[in-house]
Each structure stands twice: as C-alpha cells, then as structure tokens.
Amino acid sequence: VAFCASSRDAELCRRFVREGRAHRERGDGDAATLAFRRAAKFDAADVPARHGLGTQRYYFAGDFRAAARDFYRCLVLEGGEAECRNALVLASLGETLVALGAYAEALAVARRLSALAPRDFGARLTRVKAAGALLHDAGLEGDAASAFGDAVADATAAARNAADAAALEAVLAECDALFATASRRLRS
C-alpha cells in the first residue's frame, strides 16, 4: 500500500525540508535532523525529506546503518538501483555502504553511478574506495584487483578531464595508499 500525502501534508513536508537545509547550512545539526524527521513524517515518500534525514544521520550522528536505510528507501522510491536516475541518492548510498564495510554492494552502486554520471568525479572516487576496500579484503588477485584497476583508471581519467591537478593528485595518493595497505596485508 503506497502512502499518498495530502496537498497540505506535501506542503508541510516541503517547508520542513527547506528548514532542514537552512539549519544544516548554519551548522545546527540537531535542528536540521528534527526538521528532516518532521518532513518525512508528513510525506514518507518524499525523497528530499528521506535523503536529508539520511544525510544528517550519516554526517551529524555517524549512524551509518540508519543512513543506509534512509538511502535505500530513497533508492526504492526512485525505482530501484537499475532504474534510479538520481545521482545524489546513488552517491550517498555508495559512500554509506563503504562506511559500513559492504564493499561489494558499494561497488555495484558506484558502477551504476559511474554509468549514470560518467563525468562525475565523486562517482569515480566512490568506486575507487569501494574497489580498494575489496582489494584490501581479497588480496591482489582476481576480480578485486580488476575492479580496483578499472576504478583507478576511471577516476584518473575523470580528474584529468576536469583539469584539476589537485583532484588528480588526491586520487592517485589515495590509490597508492590503498595499494600499499593491500600489499602489506599480503606480505604479513
């Protein structure tokens, strides 16, 4: 049974989403969380309300599991992983899955995000993090090594296309660190 908010509830939801964003911009995390929670109560199917709440749970409260639930709800509301065209939802979910250690799932989401937003540097970096973590867990072999190599190549290309030398250096440094960690793990 789908929930359909009345026009009054939908307007109140939008108002609380605006308030949540304003509180977040001012750095008032508690008030932002409360506003997004209220927005989601008025319209449970509102993606900006649910995404705002998930973002607060991730960054403000550090509650990655609750954030993942909110981002998964957004994904379902957007039509599921295969149909989702909302890059922000996919990026948020991918980052949260990396934080939870669900690297294979994060990599799948990051691949979808990369296909949806091929020039988005953040999408590429999420893919590098997920693939690097898989590489670390699995060792320097097989699918993990291939996924990591592909992710590094894509992130490097995206950074070069952006003509952002600092971004390119950051990606390469992160890739080197992930590779070094995986190499040390294998030697021990």
PDB file of C-alpha atoms in Angstrom:
ATOM      1  CA  VAL A   1       0.000   0.000   0.000  1.00  0.00           C
ATOM      2  CA  ALA A   2       1.573   3.251  -1.110  1.00  0.00           C
ATOM      3  CA  PHE A   3       1.341   6.312   1.089  1.00  0.00           C
ATOM      4  CA  CYS A   4      -0.009   9.377  -0.658  1.00  0.00           C
ATOM      5  CA  ALA A   5       0.397  12.654   1.176  1.00  0.00           C
ATOM      6  CA  SER A   6      -2.406  15.200   1.037  1.00  0.00           C
ATOM      7  CA  SER A   7      -1.547  18.511  -0.598  1.00  0.00           C
ATOM      8  CA  ARG A   8      -1.379  20.080   2.885  1.00  0.00           C
ATOM      9  CA  ASP A   9       0.975  17.362   4.139  1.00  0.00           C
ATOM     10  CA  ALA A  10       3.115  17.663   0.999  1.00  0.00           C
ATOM     11  CA  GLU A  11       3.422  21.429   1.515  1.00  0.00           C
ATOM     12  CA  LEU A  12       4.367  20.961   5.166  1.00  0.00           C
ATOM     13  CA  CYS A  13       6.928  18.356   4.098  1.00  0.00           C
ATOM     14  CA  ARG A  14       8.496  20.793   1.616  1.00  0.00           C
ATOM     15  CA  ARG A  15       8.558  23.503   4.306  1.00  0.00           C
ATOM     16  CA  PHE A  16      10.373  21.240   6.756  1.00  0.00           C
ATOM     17  CA  VAL A  17      12.850  20.154   4.047  1.00  0.00           C
ATOM     18  CA  ARG A  18      13.654  23.843   3.409  1.00  0.00           C
ATOM     19  CA  GLU A  19      14.054  24.399   7.151  1.00  0.00           C
ATOM     20  CA  GLY A  20      16.293  21.341   7.452  1.00  0.00           C
ATOM     21  CA  ARG A  21      18.549  22.584   4.681  1.00  0.00           C
ATOM     22  CA  ALA A  22      18.730  26.049   6.237  1.00  0.00           C
ATOM     23  CA  HIS A  23      19.621  24.612   9.655  1.00  0.00           C
ATOM     24  CA  ARG A  24      22.270  22.376   8.089  1.00  0.00           C
ATOM     25  CA  GLU A  25      23.822  25.344   6.253  1.00  0.00           C
ATOM     26  CA  ARG A  26      24.019  27.230   9.561  1.00  0.00           C
ATOM     27  CA  GLY A  27      25.655  24.211  11.191  1.00  0.00           C
ATOM     28  CA  ASP A  28      22.761  23.382  13.512  1.00  0.00           C
ATOM     29  CA  GLY A  29      22.722  19.603  13.128  1.00  0.00           C
ATOM     30  CA  ASP A  30      20.128  18.894  15.823  1.00  0.00           C
ATOM     31  CA  ALA A  31      17.608  21.321  14.345  1.00  0.00           C
ATOM     32  CA  ALA A  32      18.303  20.045  10.829  1.00  0.00           C
ATOM     33  CA  THR A  33      17.734  16.448  11.900  1.00  0.00           C
ATOM     34  CA  LEU A  34      14.487  17.372  13.630  1.00  0.00           C
ATOM     35  CA  ALA A  35      13.234  19.288  10.576  1.00  0.00           C
ATOM     36  CA  PHE A  36      14.022  16.403   8.197  1.00  0.00           C
ATOM     37  CA  ARG A  37      12.390  13.933  10.597  1.00  0.00           C
ATOM     38  CA  ARG A  38       9.245  16.084  10.618  1.00  0.00           C
ATOM     39  CA  ALA A  39       9.305  16.344   6.834  1.00  0.00           C
ATOM     40  CA  ALA A  40       9.482  12.557   6.473  1.00  0.00           C
ATOM     41  CA  LYS A  41       6.524  12.170   8.875  1.00  0.00           C
ATOM     42  CA  PHE A  42       4.373  14.411   6.687  1.00  0.00           C
ATOM     43  CA  ASP A  43       5.326  12.590   3.479  1.00  0.00           C
ATOM     44  CA  ALA A  44       7.056   9.235   3.866  1.00  0.00           C
ATOM     45  CA  ALA A  45       7.537   9.010   0.082  1.00  0.00           C
ATOM     46  CA  ASP A  46       9.363  12.331  -0.293  1.00  0.00           C
ATOM     47  CA  VAL A  47      12.913  11.658  -1.490  1.00  0.00           C
ATOM     48  CA  PRO A  48      14.395  15.036  -0.411  1.00  0.00           C
ATOM     49  CA  ALA A  49      12.993  14.554   3.110  1.00  0.00           C
ATOM     50  CA  ARG A  50      14.286  10.995   3.429  1.00  0.00           C
ATOM     51  CA  HIS A  51      17.635  11.891   1.823  1.00  0.00           C
ATOM     52  CA  GLY A  52      18.051  14.876   4.134  1.00  0.00           C
ATOM     53  CA  LEU A  53      17.390  12.682   7.147  1.00  0.00           C
ATOM     54  CA  GLY A  54      19.869  10.077   5.898  1.00  0.00           C
ATOM     55  CA  THR A  55      22.491  12.743   5.316  1.00  0.00           C
ATOM     56  CA  GLN A  56      22.046  14.030   8.861  1.00  0.00           C
ATOM     57  CA  ARG A  57      22.311  10.523  10.258  1.00  0.00           C
ATOM     58  CA  TYR A  58      25.490   9.879   8.266  1.00  0.00           C
ATOM     59  CA  TYR A  59      27.392  13.121   8.785  1.00  0.00           C
ATOM     60  CA  PHE A  60      25.952  14.504  12.015  1.00  0.00           C
ATOM     61  CA  ALA A  61      25.151  11.415  14.072  1.00  0.00           C
ATOM     62  CA  GLY A  62      27.545   8.912  12.469  1.00  0.00           C
ATOM     63  CA  ASP A  63      24.686   6.370  12.355  1.00  0.00           C
ATOM     64  CA  PHE A  64      25.638   4.649   9.108  1.00  0.00           C
ATOM     65  CA  ARG A  65      23.058   1.867   9.415  1.00  0.00           C
ATOM     66  CA  ALA A  66      20.156   4.296   9.813  1.00  0.00           C
ATOM     67  CA  ALA A  67      21.548   6.420   6.988  1.00  0.00           C
ATOM     68  CA  ALA A  68      21.774   3.350   4.741  1.00  0.00           C
ATOM     69  CA  ARG A  69      18.118   2.524   5.487  1.00  0.00           C
ATOM     70  CA  ASP A  70      17.115   6.062   4.512  1.00  0.00           C
ATOM     71  CA  PHE A  71      19.177   5.976   1.326  1.00  0.00           C
ATOM     72  CA  TYR A  72      17.798   2.533   0.399  1.00  0.00           C
ATOM     73  CA  ARG A  73      14.283   3.940   0.855  1.00  0.00           C
ATOM     74  CA  CYS A  74      15.214   6.763  -1.499  1.00  0.00           C
ATOM     75  CA  LEU A  75      16.531   4.222  -3.986  1.00  0.00           C
ATOM     76  CA  VAL A  76      13.269   2.267  -3.872  1.00  0.00           C
ATOM     77  CA  LEU A  77      11.257   5.469  -4.270  1.00  0.00           C
ATOM     78  CA  GLU A  78      13.399   6.311  -7.306  1.00  0.00           C
ATOM     79  CA  GLY A  79      12.571   2.973  -8.951  1.00  0.00           C
ATOM     80  CA  GLY A  80      15.340   0.730  -7.617  1.00  0.00           C
ATOM     81  CA  GLU A  81      19.023   0.519  -8.444  1.00  0.00           C
ATOM     82  CA  ALA A  82      18.578  -0.344 -12.118  1.00  0.00           C
ATOM     83  CA  GLU A  83      16.078   2.473 -12.731  1.00  0.00           C
ATOM     84  CA  CYS A  84      17.362   5.168 -10.375  1.00  0.00           C
ATOM     85  CA  ARG A  85      18.451   8.329 -12.204  1.00  0.00           C
ATOM     86  CA  ASN A  86      19.172  10.310  -9.028  1.00  0.00           C
ATOM     87  CA  ALA A  87      22.966  10.559  -8.797  1.00  0.00           C
ATOM     88  CA  LEU A  88      22.805  12.107  -5.320  1.00  0.00           C
ATOM     89  CA  VAL A  89      20.891   9.113  -3.939  1.00  0.00           C
ATOM     90  CA  LEU A  90      23.322   6.653  -5.535  1.00  0.00           C
ATOM     91  CA  ALA A  91      26.385   8.593  -4.325  1.00  0.00           C
ATOM     92  CA  SER A  92      25.044   8.807  -0.780  1.00  0.00           C
ATOM     93  CA  LEU A  93      24.190   5.121  -0.690  1.00  0.00           C
ATOM     94  CA  GLY A  94      27.582   4.141  -2.142  1.00  0.00           C
ATOM     95  CA  GLU A  95      29.509   6.189   0.425  1.00  0.00           C
ATOM     96  CA  THR A  96      27.382   4.792   3.252  1.00  0.00           C
ATOM     97  CA  LEU A  97      27.923   1.210   2.110  1.00  0.00           C
ATOM     98  CA  VAL A  98      31.687   1.821   2.070  1.00  0.00           C
ATOM     99  CA  ALA A  99      31.443   3.186   5.626  1.00  0.00           C
ATOM    100  CA  LEU A 100      29.544   0.040   6.654  1.00  0.00           C
ATOM    101  CA  GLY A 101      32.122  -2.254   5.032  1.00  0.00           C
ATOM    102  CA  ALA A 102      29.635  -3.551   2.447  1.00  0.00           C
ATOM    103  CA  TYR A 103      32.217  -3.160  -0.299  1.00  0.00           C
ATOM    104  CA  ALA A 104      30.749  -5.424  -2.970  1.00  0.00           C
ATOM    105  CA  GLU A 105      27.374  -3.678  -2.695  1.00  0.00           C
ATOM    106  CA  ALA A 106      29.086  -0.278  -2.689  1.00  0.00           C
ATOM    107  CA  LEU A 107      30.996  -1.205  -5.825  1.00  0.00           C
ATOM    108  CA  ALA A 108      27.769  -2.234  -7.607  1.00  0.00           C
ATOM    109  CA  VAL A 109      26.128   1.082  -6.660  1.00  0.00           C
ATOM    110  CA  ALA A 110      29.265   3.008  -7.659  1.00  0.00           C
ATOM    111  CA  ARG A 111      29.330   1.294 -11.059  1.00  0.00           C
ATOM    112  CA  ARG A 112      25.705   2.307 -11.623  1.00  0.00           C
ATOM    113  CA  LEU A 113      26.559   5.842 -10.542  1.00  0.00           C
ATOM    114  CA  SER A 114      29.555   5.959 -12.889  1.00  0.00           C
ATOM    115  CA  ALA A 115      27.337   4.847 -15.780  1.00  0.00           C
ATOM    116  CA  LEU A 116      24.709   7.445 -14.873  1.00  0.00           C
ATOM    117  CA  ALA A 117      27.155  10.306 -14.343  1.00  0.00           C
ATOM    118  CA  PRO A 118      30.286   9.424 -16.334  1.00  0.00           C
ATOM    119  CA  ARG A 119      31.935  12.824 -15.796  1.00  0.00           C
ATOM    120  CA  ASP A 120      31.187  12.981 -12.070  1.00  0.00           C
ATOM    121  CA  PHE A 121      34.460  12.835 -10.175  1.00  0.00           C
ATOM    122  CA  GLY A 122      32.781  11.940  -6.882  1.00  0.00           C
ATOM    123  CA  ALA A 123      31.191   8.900  -8.514  1.00  0.00           C
ATOM    124  CA  ARG A 124      34.597   7.716  -9.641  1.00  0.00           C
ATOM    125  CA  LEU A 125      36.136   8.289  -6.239  1.00  0.00           C
ATOM    126  CA  THR A 126      33.367   6.282  -4.533  1.00  0.00           C
ATOM    127  CA  ARG A 127      34.153   3.476  -6.950  1.00  0.00           C
ATOM    128  CA  VAL A 128      37.863   3.680  -6.092  1.00  0.00           C
ATOM    129  CA  LYS A 129      37.121   3.492  -2.367  1.00  0.00           C
ATOM    130  CA  ALA A 130      34.819   0.501  -2.744  1.00  0.00           C
ATOM    131  CA  ALA A 131      37.146  -1.327  -5.113  1.00  0.00           C
ATOM    132  CA  GLY A 132      40.173  -0.523  -2.969  1.00  0.00           C
ATOM    133  CA  ALA A 133      38.478  -1.884   0.113  1.00  0.00           C
ATOM    134  CA  LEU A 134      37.553  -5.055  -1.771  1.00  0.00           C
ATOM    135  CA  LEU A 135      41.142  -5.307  -2.917  1.00  0.00           C
ATOM    136  CA  HIS A 136      42.319  -4.961   0.665  1.00  0.00           C
ATOM    137  CA  ASP A 137      39.951  -7.693   1.841  1.00  0.00           C
ATOM    138  CA  ALA A 138      40.525 -10.111  -1.028  1.00  0.00           C
ATOM    139  CA  GLY A 139      44.187  -9.575  -1.766  1.00  0.00           C
ATOM    140  CA  LEU A 140      45.816  -8.513  -5.012  1.00  0.00           C
ATOM    141  CA  GLU A 141      44.103 -11.040  -7.231  1.00  0.00           C
ATOM    142  CA  GLY A 142      41.099 -11.789  -9.380  1.00  0.00           C
ATOM    143  CA  ASP A 143      38.014  -9.633  -9.569  1.00  0.00           C
ATOM    144  CA  ALA A 144      39.070  -7.346  -6.726  1.00  0.00           C
ATOM    145  CA  ALA A 145      42.316  -6.383  -8.461  1.00  0.00           C
ATOM    146  CA  SER A 146      40.497  -5.912 -11.762  1.00  0.00           C
ATOM    147  CA  ALA A 147      37.794  -3.753 -10.149  1.00  0.00           C
ATOM    148  CA  PHE A 148      40.440  -1.653  -8.410  1.00  0.00           C
ATOM    149  CA  GLY A 149      42.440  -1.179 -11.623  1.00  0.00           C
ATOM    150  CA  ASP A 150      39.315  -0.147 -13.536  1.00  0.00           C
ATOM    151  CA  ALA A 151      38.245   2.236 -10.794  1.00  0.00           C
ATOM    152  CA  VAL A 152      41.676   3.863 -10.609  1.00  0.00           C
ATOM    153  CA  ALA A 153      41.781   4.309 -14.393  1.00  0.00           C
ATOM    154  CA  ASP A 154      38.293   5.835 -14.436  1.00  0.00           C
ATOM    155  CA  ALA A 155      38.974   8.171 -11.509  1.00  0.00           C
ATOM    156  CA  THR A 156      42.266   9.286 -13.021  1.00  0.00           C
ATOM    157  CA  ALA A 157      40.607   9.953 -16.374  1.00  0.00           C
ATOM    158  CA  ALA A 158      37.791  11.880 -14.711  1.00  0.00           C
ATOM    159  CA  ALA A 159      40.281  14.022 -12.781  1.00  0.00           C
ATOM    160  CA  ARG A 160      42.293  14.713 -15.930  1.00  0.00           C
ATOM    161  CA  ASN A 161      39.131  15.636 -17.829  1.00  0.00           C
ATOM    162  CA  ALA A 162      38.276  18.057 -15.058  1.00  0.00           C
ATOM    163  CA  ALA A 163      41.738  19.624 -15.479  1.00  0.00           C
ATOM    164  CA  ASP A 164      42.006  19.635 -11.716  1.00  0.00           C
ATOM    165  CA  ALA A 165      45.577  18.819 -10.751  1.00  0.00           C
ATOM    166  CA  ALA A 166      44.807  18.782  -7.019  1.00  0.00           C
ATOM    167  CA  ALA A 167      41.957  16.308  -7.522  1.00  0.00           C
ATOM    168  CA  LEU A 168      44.165  14.078  -9.649  1.00  0.00           C
ATOM    169  CA  GLU A 169      46.906  14.111  -7.013  1.00  0.00           C
ATOM    170  CA  ALA A 170      44.397  13.279  -4.291  1.00  0.00           C
ATOM    171  CA  VAL A 171      43.055  10.302  -6.236  1.00  0.00           C
ATOM    172  CA  LEU A 172      46.500   8.995  -7.030  1.00  0.00           C
ATOM    173  CA  ALA A 173      47.586   9.390  -3.398  1.00  0.00           C
ATOM    174  CA  GLU A 174      44.509   7.528  -2.175  1.00  0.00           C
ATOM    175  CA  CYS A 175      45.072   4.774  -4.748  1.00  0.00           C
ATOM    176  CA  ASP A 176      48.710   4.449  -3.716  1.00  0.00           C
ATOM    177  CA  ALA A 177      47.719   4.213  -0.047  1.00  0.00           C
ATOM    178  CA  LEU A 178      45.094   1.545  -0.727  1.00  0.00           C
ATOM    179  CA  PHE A 179      47.506  -0.440  -2.859  1.00  0.00           C
ATOM    180  CA  ALA A 180      50.267  -0.179  -0.241  1.00  0.00           C
ATOM    181  CA  THR A 181      47.901  -1.335   2.512  1.00  0.00           C
ATOM    182  CA  ALA A 182      46.798  -4.314   0.446  1.00  0.00           C
ATOM    183  CA  SER A 183      50.412  -5.180  -0.373  1.00  0.00           C
ATOM    184  CA  ARG A 184      51.433  -5.064   3.296  1.00  0.00           C
ATOM    185  CA  ARG A 185      48.485  -7.270   4.213  1.00  0.00           C
ATOM    186  CA  LEU A 186      49.577  -9.878   1.694  1.00  0.00           C
ATOM    187  CA  ARG A 187      53.183  -9.868   2.916  1.00  0.00           C
ATOM    188  CA  SER A 188      52.187 -10.421   6.559  1.00  0.00           C
TER     189      SER A 188
END
